[in-house]
Coordinates of C-alpha atoms and ligand atoms in Angstrom, one line a residue:
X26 CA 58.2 48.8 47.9
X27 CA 61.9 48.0 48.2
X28 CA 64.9 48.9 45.7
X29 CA 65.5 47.9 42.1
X30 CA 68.9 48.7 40.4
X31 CA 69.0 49.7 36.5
X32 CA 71.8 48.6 34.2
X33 CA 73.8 50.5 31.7
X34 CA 76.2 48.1 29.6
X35 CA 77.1 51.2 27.1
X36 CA 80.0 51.2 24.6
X37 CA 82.3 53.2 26.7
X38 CA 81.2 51.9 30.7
X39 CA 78.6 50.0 32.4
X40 CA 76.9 52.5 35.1
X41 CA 74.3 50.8 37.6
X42 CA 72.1 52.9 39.5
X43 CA 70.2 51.3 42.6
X44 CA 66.4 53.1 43.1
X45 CA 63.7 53.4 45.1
X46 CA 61.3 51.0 43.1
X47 CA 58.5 54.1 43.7
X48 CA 59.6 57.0 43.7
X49 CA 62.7 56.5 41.4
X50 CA 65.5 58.2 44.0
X51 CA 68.7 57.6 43.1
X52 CA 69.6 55.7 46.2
X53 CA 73.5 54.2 45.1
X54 CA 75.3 53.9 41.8
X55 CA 78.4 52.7 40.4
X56 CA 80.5 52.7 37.7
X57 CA 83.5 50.3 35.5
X58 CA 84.9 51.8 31.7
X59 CA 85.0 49.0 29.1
X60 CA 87.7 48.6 26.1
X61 CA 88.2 50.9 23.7
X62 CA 87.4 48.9 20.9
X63 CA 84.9 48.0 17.8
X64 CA 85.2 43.9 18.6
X65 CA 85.2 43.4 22.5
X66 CA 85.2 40.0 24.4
X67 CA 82.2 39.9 26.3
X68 CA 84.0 39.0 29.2
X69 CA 84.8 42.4 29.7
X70 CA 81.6 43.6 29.9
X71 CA 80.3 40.9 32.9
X72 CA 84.0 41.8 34.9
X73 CA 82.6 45.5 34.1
X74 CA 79.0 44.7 35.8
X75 CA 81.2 43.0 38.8
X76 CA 83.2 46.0 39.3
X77 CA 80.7 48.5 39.2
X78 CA 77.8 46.3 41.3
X79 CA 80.8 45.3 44.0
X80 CA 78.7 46.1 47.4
X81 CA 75.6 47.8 45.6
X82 CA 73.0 46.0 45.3
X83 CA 72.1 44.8 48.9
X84 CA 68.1 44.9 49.4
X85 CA 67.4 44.7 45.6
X86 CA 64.3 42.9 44.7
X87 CA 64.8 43.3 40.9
X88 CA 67.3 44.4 38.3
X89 CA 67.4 45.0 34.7
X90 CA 70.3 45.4 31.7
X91 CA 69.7 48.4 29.2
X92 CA 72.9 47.8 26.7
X93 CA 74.3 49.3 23.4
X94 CA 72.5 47.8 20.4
X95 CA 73.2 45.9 17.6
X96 CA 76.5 43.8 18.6
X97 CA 77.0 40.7 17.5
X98 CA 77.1 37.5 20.0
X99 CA 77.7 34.7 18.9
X100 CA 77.8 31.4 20.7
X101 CA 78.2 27.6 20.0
X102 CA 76.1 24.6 21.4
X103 CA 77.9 25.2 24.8
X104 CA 77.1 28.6 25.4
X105 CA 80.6 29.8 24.8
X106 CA 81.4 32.6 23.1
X107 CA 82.6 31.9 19.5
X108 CA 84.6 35.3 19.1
X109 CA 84.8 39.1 20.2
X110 CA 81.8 40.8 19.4
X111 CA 81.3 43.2 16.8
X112 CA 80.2 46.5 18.2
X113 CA 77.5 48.8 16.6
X114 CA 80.4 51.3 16.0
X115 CA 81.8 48.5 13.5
X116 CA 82.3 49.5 10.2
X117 CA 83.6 46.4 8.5
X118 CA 80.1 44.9 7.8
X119 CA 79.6 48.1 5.0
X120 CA 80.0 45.5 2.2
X121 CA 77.7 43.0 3.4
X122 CA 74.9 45.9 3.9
X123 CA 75.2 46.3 0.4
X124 CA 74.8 43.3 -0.8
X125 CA 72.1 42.4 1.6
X126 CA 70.1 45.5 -0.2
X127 CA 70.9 44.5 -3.4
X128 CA 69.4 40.6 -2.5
X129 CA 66.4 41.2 -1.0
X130 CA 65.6 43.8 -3.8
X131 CA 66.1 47.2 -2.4
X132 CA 66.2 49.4 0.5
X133 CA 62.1 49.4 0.2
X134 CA 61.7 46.3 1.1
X135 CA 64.4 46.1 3.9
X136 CA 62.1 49.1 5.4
X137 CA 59.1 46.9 4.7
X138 CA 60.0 43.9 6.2
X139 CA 62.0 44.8 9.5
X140 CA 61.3 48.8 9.4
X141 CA 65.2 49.5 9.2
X142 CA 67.2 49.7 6.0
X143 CA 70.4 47.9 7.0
X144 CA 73.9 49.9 7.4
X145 CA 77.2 48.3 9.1
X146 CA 75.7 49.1 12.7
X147 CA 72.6 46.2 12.3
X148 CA 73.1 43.0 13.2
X149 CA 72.3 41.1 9.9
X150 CA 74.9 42.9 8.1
X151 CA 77.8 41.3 10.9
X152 CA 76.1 37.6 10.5
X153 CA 76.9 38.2 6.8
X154 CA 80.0 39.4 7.2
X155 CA 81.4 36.4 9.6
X156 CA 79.4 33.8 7.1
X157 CA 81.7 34.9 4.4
X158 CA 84.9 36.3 6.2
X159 CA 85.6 33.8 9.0
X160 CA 83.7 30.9 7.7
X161 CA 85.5 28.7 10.4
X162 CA 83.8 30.6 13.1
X163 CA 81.0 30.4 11.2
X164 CA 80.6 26.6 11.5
X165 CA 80.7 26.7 15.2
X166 CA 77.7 29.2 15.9
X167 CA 74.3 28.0 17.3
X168 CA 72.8 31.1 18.6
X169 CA 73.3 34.6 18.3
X170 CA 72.4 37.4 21.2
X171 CA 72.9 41.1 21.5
X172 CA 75.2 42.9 24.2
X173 CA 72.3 43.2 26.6
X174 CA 70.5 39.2 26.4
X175 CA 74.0 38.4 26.9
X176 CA 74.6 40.1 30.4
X177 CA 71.0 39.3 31.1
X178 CA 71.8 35.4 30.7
X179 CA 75.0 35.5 32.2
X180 CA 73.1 36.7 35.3
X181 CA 70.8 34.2 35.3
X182 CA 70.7 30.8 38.1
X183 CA 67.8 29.8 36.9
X184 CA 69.0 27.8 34.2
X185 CA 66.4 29.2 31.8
X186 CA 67.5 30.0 27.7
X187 CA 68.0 33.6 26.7
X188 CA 66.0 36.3 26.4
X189 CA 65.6 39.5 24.6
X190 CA 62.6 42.3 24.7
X191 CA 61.0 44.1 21.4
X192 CA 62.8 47.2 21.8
X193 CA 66.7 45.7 21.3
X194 CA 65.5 42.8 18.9
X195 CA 63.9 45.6 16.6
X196 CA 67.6 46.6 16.0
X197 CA 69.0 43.0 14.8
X198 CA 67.3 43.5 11.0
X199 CA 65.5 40.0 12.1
X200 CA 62.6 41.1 13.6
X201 CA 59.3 42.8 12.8
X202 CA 58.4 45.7 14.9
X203 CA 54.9 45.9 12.5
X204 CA 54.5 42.3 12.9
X205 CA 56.1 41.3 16.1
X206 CA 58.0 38.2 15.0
X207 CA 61.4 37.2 13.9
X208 CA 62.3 36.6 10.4
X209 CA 64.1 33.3 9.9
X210 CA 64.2 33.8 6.2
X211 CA 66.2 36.8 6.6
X212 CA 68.7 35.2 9.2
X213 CA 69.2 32.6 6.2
X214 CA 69.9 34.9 3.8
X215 CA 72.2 36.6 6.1
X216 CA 74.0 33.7 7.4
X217 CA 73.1 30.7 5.4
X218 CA 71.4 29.2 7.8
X219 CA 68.5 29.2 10.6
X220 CA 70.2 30.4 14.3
X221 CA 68.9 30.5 17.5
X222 CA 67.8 33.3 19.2
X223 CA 66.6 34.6 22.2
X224 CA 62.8 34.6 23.6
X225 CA 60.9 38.0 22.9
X226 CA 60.3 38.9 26.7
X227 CA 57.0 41.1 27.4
X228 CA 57.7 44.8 28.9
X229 CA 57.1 44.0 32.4
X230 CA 58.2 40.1 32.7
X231 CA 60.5 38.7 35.2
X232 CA 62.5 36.6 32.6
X233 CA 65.0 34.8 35.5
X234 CA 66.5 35.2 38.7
X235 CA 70.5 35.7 39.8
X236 CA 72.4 33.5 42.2
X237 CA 71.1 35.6 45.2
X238 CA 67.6 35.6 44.7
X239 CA 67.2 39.3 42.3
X240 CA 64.7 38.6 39.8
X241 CA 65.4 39.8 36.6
X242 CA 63.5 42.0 34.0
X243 CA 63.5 41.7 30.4
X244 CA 65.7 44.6 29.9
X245 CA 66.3 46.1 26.3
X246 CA 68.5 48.9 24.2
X247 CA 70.1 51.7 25.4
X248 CA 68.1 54.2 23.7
X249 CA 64.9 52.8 24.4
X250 CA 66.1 52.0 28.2
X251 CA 66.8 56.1 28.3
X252 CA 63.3 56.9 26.6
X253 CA 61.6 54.5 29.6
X254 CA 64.2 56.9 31.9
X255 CA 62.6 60.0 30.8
X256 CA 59.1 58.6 30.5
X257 CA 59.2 60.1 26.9
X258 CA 55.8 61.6 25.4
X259 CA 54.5 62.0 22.1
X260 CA 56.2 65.6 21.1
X261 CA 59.4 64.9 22.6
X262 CA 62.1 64.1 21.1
X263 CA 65.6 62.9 22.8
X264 CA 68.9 63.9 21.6
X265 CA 71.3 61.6 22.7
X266 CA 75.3 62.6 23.1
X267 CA 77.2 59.5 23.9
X268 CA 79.3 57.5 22.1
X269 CA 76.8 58.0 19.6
X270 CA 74.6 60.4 18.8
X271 CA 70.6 59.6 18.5
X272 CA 67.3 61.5 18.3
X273 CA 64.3 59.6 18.8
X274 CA 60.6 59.6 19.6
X275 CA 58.0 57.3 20.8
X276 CA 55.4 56.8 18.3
X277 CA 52.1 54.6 18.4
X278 CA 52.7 53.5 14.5
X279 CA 55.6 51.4 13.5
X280 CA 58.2 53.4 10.8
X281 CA 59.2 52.0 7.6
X282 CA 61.9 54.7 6.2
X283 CA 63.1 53.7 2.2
X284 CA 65.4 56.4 2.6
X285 CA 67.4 54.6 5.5
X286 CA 67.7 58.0 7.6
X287 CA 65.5 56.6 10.2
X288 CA 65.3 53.0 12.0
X289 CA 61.8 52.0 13.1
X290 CA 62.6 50.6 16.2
X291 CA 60.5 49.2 18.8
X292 CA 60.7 50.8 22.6
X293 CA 60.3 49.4 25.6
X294 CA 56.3 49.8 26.4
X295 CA 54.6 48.0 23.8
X296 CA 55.1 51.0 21.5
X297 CA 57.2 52.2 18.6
X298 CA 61.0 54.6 18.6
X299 CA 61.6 55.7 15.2
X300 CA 65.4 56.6 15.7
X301 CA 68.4 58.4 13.8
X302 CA 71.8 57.4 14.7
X303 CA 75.2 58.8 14.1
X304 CA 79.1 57.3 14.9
X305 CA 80.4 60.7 16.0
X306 CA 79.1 62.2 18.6
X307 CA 80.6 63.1 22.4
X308 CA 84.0 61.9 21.2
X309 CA 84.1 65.1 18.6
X310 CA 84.9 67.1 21.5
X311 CA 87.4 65.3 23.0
X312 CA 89.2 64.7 19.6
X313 CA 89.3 68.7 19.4
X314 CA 90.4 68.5 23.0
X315 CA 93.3 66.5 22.0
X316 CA 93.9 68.4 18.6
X317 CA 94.1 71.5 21.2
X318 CA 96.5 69.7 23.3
X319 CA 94.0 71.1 26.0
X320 CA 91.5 69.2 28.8
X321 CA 88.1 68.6 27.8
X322 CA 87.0 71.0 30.4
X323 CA 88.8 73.8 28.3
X324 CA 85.9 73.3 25.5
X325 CA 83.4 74.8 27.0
X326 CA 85.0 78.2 27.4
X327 CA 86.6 78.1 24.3
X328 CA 83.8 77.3 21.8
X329 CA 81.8 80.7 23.7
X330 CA 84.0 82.6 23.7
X331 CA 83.9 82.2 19.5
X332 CA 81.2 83.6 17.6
X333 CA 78.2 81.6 16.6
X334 CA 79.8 80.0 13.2
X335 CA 83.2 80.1 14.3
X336 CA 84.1 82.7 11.7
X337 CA 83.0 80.5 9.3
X338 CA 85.3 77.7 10.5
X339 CA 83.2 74.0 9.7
X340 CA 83.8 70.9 11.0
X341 CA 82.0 67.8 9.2
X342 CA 82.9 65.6 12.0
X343 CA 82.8 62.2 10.2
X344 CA 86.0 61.2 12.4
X345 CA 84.8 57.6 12.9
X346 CA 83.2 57.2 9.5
X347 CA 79.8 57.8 9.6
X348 CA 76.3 55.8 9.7
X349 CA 73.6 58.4 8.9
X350 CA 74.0 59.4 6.4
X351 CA 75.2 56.0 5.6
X352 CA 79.3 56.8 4.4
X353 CA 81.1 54.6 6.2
X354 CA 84.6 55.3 4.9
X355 CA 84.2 59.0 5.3
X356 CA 86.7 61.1 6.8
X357 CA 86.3 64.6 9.0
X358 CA 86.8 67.4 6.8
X359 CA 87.7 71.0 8.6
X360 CA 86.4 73.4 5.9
X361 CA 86.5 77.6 5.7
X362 CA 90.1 78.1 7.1
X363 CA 91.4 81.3 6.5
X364 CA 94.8 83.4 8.1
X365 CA 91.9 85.4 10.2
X366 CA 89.5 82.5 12.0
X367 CA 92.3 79.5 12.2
X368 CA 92.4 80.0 16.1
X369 CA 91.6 77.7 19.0
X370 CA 88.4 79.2 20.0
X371 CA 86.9 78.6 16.6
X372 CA 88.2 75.5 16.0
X373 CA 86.1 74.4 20.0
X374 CA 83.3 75.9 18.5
X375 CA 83.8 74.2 14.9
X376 CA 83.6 71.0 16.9
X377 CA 80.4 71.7 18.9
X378 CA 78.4 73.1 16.6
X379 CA 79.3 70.4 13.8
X380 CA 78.5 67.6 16.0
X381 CA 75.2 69.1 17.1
X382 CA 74.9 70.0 13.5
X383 CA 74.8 66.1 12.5
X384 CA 71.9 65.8 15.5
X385 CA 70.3 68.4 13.6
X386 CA 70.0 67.0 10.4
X387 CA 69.0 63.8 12.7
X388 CA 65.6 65.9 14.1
X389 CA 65.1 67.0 10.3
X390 CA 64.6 63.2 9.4
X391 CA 62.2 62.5 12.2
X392 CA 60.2 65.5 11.1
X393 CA 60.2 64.0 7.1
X394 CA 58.5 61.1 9.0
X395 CA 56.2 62.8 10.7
X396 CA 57.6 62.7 14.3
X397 CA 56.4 65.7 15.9
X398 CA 59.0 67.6 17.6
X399 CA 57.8 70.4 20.2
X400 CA 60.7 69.7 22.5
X401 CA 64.2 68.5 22.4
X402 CA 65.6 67.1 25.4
X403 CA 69.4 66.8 25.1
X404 CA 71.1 64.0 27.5
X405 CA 73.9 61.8 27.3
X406 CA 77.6 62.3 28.5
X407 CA 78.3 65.6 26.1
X408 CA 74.5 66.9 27.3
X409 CA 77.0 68.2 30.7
X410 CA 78.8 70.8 28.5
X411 CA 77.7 74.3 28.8
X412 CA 78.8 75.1 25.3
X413 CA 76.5 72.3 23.7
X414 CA 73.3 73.8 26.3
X415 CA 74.0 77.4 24.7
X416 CA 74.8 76.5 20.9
X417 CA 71.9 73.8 20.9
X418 CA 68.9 75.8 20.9
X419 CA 69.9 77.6 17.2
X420 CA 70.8 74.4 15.5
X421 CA 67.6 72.2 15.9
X422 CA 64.8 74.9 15.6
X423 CA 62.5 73.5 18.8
X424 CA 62.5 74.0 22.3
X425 CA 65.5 72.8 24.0
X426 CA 65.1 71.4 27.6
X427 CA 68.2 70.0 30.1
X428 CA 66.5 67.0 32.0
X429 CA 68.3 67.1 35.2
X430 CA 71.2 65.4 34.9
X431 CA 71.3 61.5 35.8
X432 CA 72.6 58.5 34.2
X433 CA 68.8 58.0 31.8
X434 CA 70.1 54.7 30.3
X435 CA 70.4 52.9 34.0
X436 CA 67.4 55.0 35.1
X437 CA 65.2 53.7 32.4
X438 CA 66.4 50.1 33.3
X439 CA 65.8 50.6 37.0
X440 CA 62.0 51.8 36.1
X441 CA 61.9 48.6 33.5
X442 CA 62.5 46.4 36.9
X443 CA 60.3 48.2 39.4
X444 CA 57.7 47.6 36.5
X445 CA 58.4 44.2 36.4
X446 CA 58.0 44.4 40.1
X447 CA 54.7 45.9 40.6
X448 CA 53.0 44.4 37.0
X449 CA 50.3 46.3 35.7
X450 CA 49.7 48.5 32.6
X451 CA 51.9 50.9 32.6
X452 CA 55.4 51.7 34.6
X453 CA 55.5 53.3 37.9
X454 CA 55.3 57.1 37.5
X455 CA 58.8 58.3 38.3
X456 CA 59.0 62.3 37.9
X457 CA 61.6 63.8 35.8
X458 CA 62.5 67.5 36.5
X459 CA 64.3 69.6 33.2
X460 CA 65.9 73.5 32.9
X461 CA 64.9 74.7 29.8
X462 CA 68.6 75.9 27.7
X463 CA 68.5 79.9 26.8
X464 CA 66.3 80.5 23.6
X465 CA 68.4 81.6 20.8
X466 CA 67.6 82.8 17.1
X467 CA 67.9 80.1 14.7
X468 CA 71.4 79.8 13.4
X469 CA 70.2 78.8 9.7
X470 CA 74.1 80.4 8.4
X471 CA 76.0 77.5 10.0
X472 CA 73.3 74.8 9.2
X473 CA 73.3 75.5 6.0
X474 CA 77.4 75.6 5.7
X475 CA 77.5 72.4 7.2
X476 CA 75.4 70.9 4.6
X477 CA 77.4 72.5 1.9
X478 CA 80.7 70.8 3.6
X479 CA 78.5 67.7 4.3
X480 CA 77.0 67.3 0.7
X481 CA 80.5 68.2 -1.1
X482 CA 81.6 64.6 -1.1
X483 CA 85.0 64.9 0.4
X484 CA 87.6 62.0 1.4
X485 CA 88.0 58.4 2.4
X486 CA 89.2 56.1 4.6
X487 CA 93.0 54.9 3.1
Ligands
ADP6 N1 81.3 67.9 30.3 C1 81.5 67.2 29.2 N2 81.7 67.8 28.0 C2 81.9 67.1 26.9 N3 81.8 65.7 26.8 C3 81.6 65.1 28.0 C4 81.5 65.8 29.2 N4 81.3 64.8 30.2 C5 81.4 63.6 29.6 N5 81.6 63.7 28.3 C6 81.7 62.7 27.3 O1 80.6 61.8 27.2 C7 81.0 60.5 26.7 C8 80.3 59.5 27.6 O2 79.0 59.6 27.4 P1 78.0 58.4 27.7 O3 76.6 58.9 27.4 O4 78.2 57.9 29.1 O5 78.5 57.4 26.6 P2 78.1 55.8 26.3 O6 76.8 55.6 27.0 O7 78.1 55.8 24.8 O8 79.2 55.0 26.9 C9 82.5 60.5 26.8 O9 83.0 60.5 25.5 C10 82.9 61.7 27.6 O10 84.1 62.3 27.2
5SP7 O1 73.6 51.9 17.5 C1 73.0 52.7 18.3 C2 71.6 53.0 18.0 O2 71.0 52.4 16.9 C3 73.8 53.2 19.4 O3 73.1 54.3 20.0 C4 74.2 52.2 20.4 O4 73.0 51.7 21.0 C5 75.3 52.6 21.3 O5 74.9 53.6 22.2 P1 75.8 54.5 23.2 O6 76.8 53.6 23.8 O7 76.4 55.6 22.4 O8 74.8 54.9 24.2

């Protein structure tokens, strides 16, 4: 078998890595950073694939897009884009969650009929939002995609419509991971009116082809493109430090969480990802970086060289607002400060241990829905710090294993393609080697100040 190349069109970069279809060797890879924004022109995100695919992808047979979820593309009876697109990290759909609750008659029935209660990150809530906020841009839309059926169809030369797979359309609040369909009637509600949207792709289809000849996979969300990466197993449970922070495992029944904690999204196989998702994640520690007026680098040594609870230093590290728990005007509060801890090296620690902290109470909700968790495996951008590796292990009370590290989200694509490749069942087996992190006594001291911090209400967004 030949090569295949896996996509990851992220919120910060898109990262391609070009494998051997069989084995899964990482043969070439490249990289180009998007905008730093909440609303980006999905223009930036094709240039992005251009610059980081320029000279890579010679011999590839078949390629696949793993993107960030949720955002919002709109397009009119052309095909052109009707306005930026409103990221998953977009907070100014809050309202419109709200009342989308209140209509259909309650977070139950949300969790009932699309297995996620909606929050500012889904989908639905941003159709709502432009229906009554730009109504002029309203009038123009036909169709509406997510990040990764866009850069799927703007590879395309084969002239077909778009497609999506049941792992990203589970996160539009449109679609029925229990029933595998789309719900019009909830698009109307939303939006006022029936859309268009994108064919539900099977897990190993070739949807299309590019100008030179690379035939296309279905491709699907960033989290479940990184669960295919790790050829995730029932115990397992991924905690994800990117832009945002995630834990998720693969399930065989599809969740259906009231409480709105946990999104029962589809993955990638055929199967089920019931997910937690919060704002702040990997960017925590380069805020206290900056706070620190020191590199990122500096973290590491900093926050060990503290002791574990930063001398009772907190950091509730809502700096972005925050989407689980569901506040999104919240602010970060820095709580415990006296004359005696208020140093740098508590304040590095502070930051790691309330951002992993957040991931913790994350694994606590999969556990309430009866996820089993015998192993954490921490990747994402943030999983490269040492100090997050050592300080892990006593926040989520399991396990805690370092896959080796690699770029999961591209990796998972990659594997979605050679699939798509070879047909069949199941994926080609691609091994994945981890270090388990040292074992360390549960730290149930700081967990439980967080909470105190967390659950003490605090302040908002002027
Ligand atoms: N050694 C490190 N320590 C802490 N954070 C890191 C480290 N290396 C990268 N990061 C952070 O990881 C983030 C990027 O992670 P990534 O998983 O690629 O994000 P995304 O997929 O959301 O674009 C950036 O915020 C970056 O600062
Ligand atoms: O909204 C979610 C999951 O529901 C996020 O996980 C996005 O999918 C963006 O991911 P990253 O860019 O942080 O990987």
């Amino acid at each position: 078998m030949g090569l295949v190349a896996g996509v990851d069109s992220s919120t910060q970069s898109t990262k391609i890595l070009v494998c051997d279809a069989e084995t899964g060797e990482v043969v070439r890879e490249g990289r180009a950073a998007h905008p730093d924004a909440t609303e980006v022109d999905p223009a930036h995100w094709r240039r992005a694939f251009e610059e980081a695919s320029d000279g890579l992808l010679d011999g590839v047979e078949a390629l696949a897009v793993g993107g960030q979820q949720h955002g919002m593309v709109c397009l009119d009876g052309a095909g052109e884009v009707v306005r930026p697109a409103l990221l998953w990290n977009d907070t100014r759909s809050a309202g419109a969650a709200e009342d989308l609750i209140a209509e259909l008659g309650g977070p139950g029935e949300w969790a009932k009929a699309v297995g996620t209660v909606p929050v500012a990150s889904i989908t639905v809530t941003k159709l709502r939002w432009l229906a009554t906020a730009e109504p002029e841009n309203a009038a123009r839309v036909e169709s509406v995609l997510l990040p990764h059926d866009w850069v799927t169809h703007v590879l395309r030369a084969d002239g077909g419509g778009p497609t999506t797979d049941r792992g990203d359309a589970s996160g539009t609040g449109y679609w029925s991971p229990a029933t595998g369909e789309y719900r019009p009637d909830l698009l109307s509600l939303a939006f006022g009116r029936e859309l268009r949207v994108p064919r539900v792709a099977g897990p190993a289809d070739v949807v299309g082809e590019t100008a030179s000849g690379v035939r296309l996979a279905a491709g699907t969300g960033d989290n479940m493109a990184a669960a295919l990466g790790l050829g995730l197993r029932p115990g397992d449970v991924v905690v994800s430090l990117g832009t945002s922070g995630t834990a998720f495992g693969v399930s065989g029944d599809a969740a259906a969480d009231a409480s709105g904690l946990v999104a029962g999204f589809a993955d990638a196989t055929g199967r089920f990802l019931p997910l937690v998702c919060t704002l702040n994640a990997a960017r925590v520690l380069t805020a206290a970086a900056d706070l620190l007026g020191r590199p990122l680098s500096d973290i590491d040594g900093l926050a060990l060289s503290a002791e574990p609870g930063a001398g009772g230093l907190t950091l509730l590290p809502y700096l972005d607002g925050e989407r689980t728990p569901n506040r999104p005007d919240a602010t970060g509060l820095l709580g415990g400060l006296t004359r005696g801890n208020m140093t740098p090296a508590n304040l590095a620690r502070a930051a790691v241990e309330g951002m992993l902290c957040g991931l913790a109470d994350a694994v606590d909700a999969l556990r309430a829905v009866g996820t089993p968790v015998e192993r954490v495996l921490l990747i994402g951008g943030a999983a490269a710090s040492e100090a997050v590796r050592v300080i892990a292990p006593a926040l989520f009370g399991a396990p805690v294993e370092v896959p080796a590290p690699a770029e999961y989200v591209a990796r998972g694509a990659a594997r979605q393609a050679a699939w798509a490749l070879t047909g069949g069942a199941e994926p080609p087996q691609w091994p994945v080697g981890s270090t388990p992190a040292p074992a360390a006594a549960h730290d149930g001291a700081t967990r439980a100040r967080y909470a105190a911090l967390r659950d003490s209400g605090g302040l908002r967004q002027q």
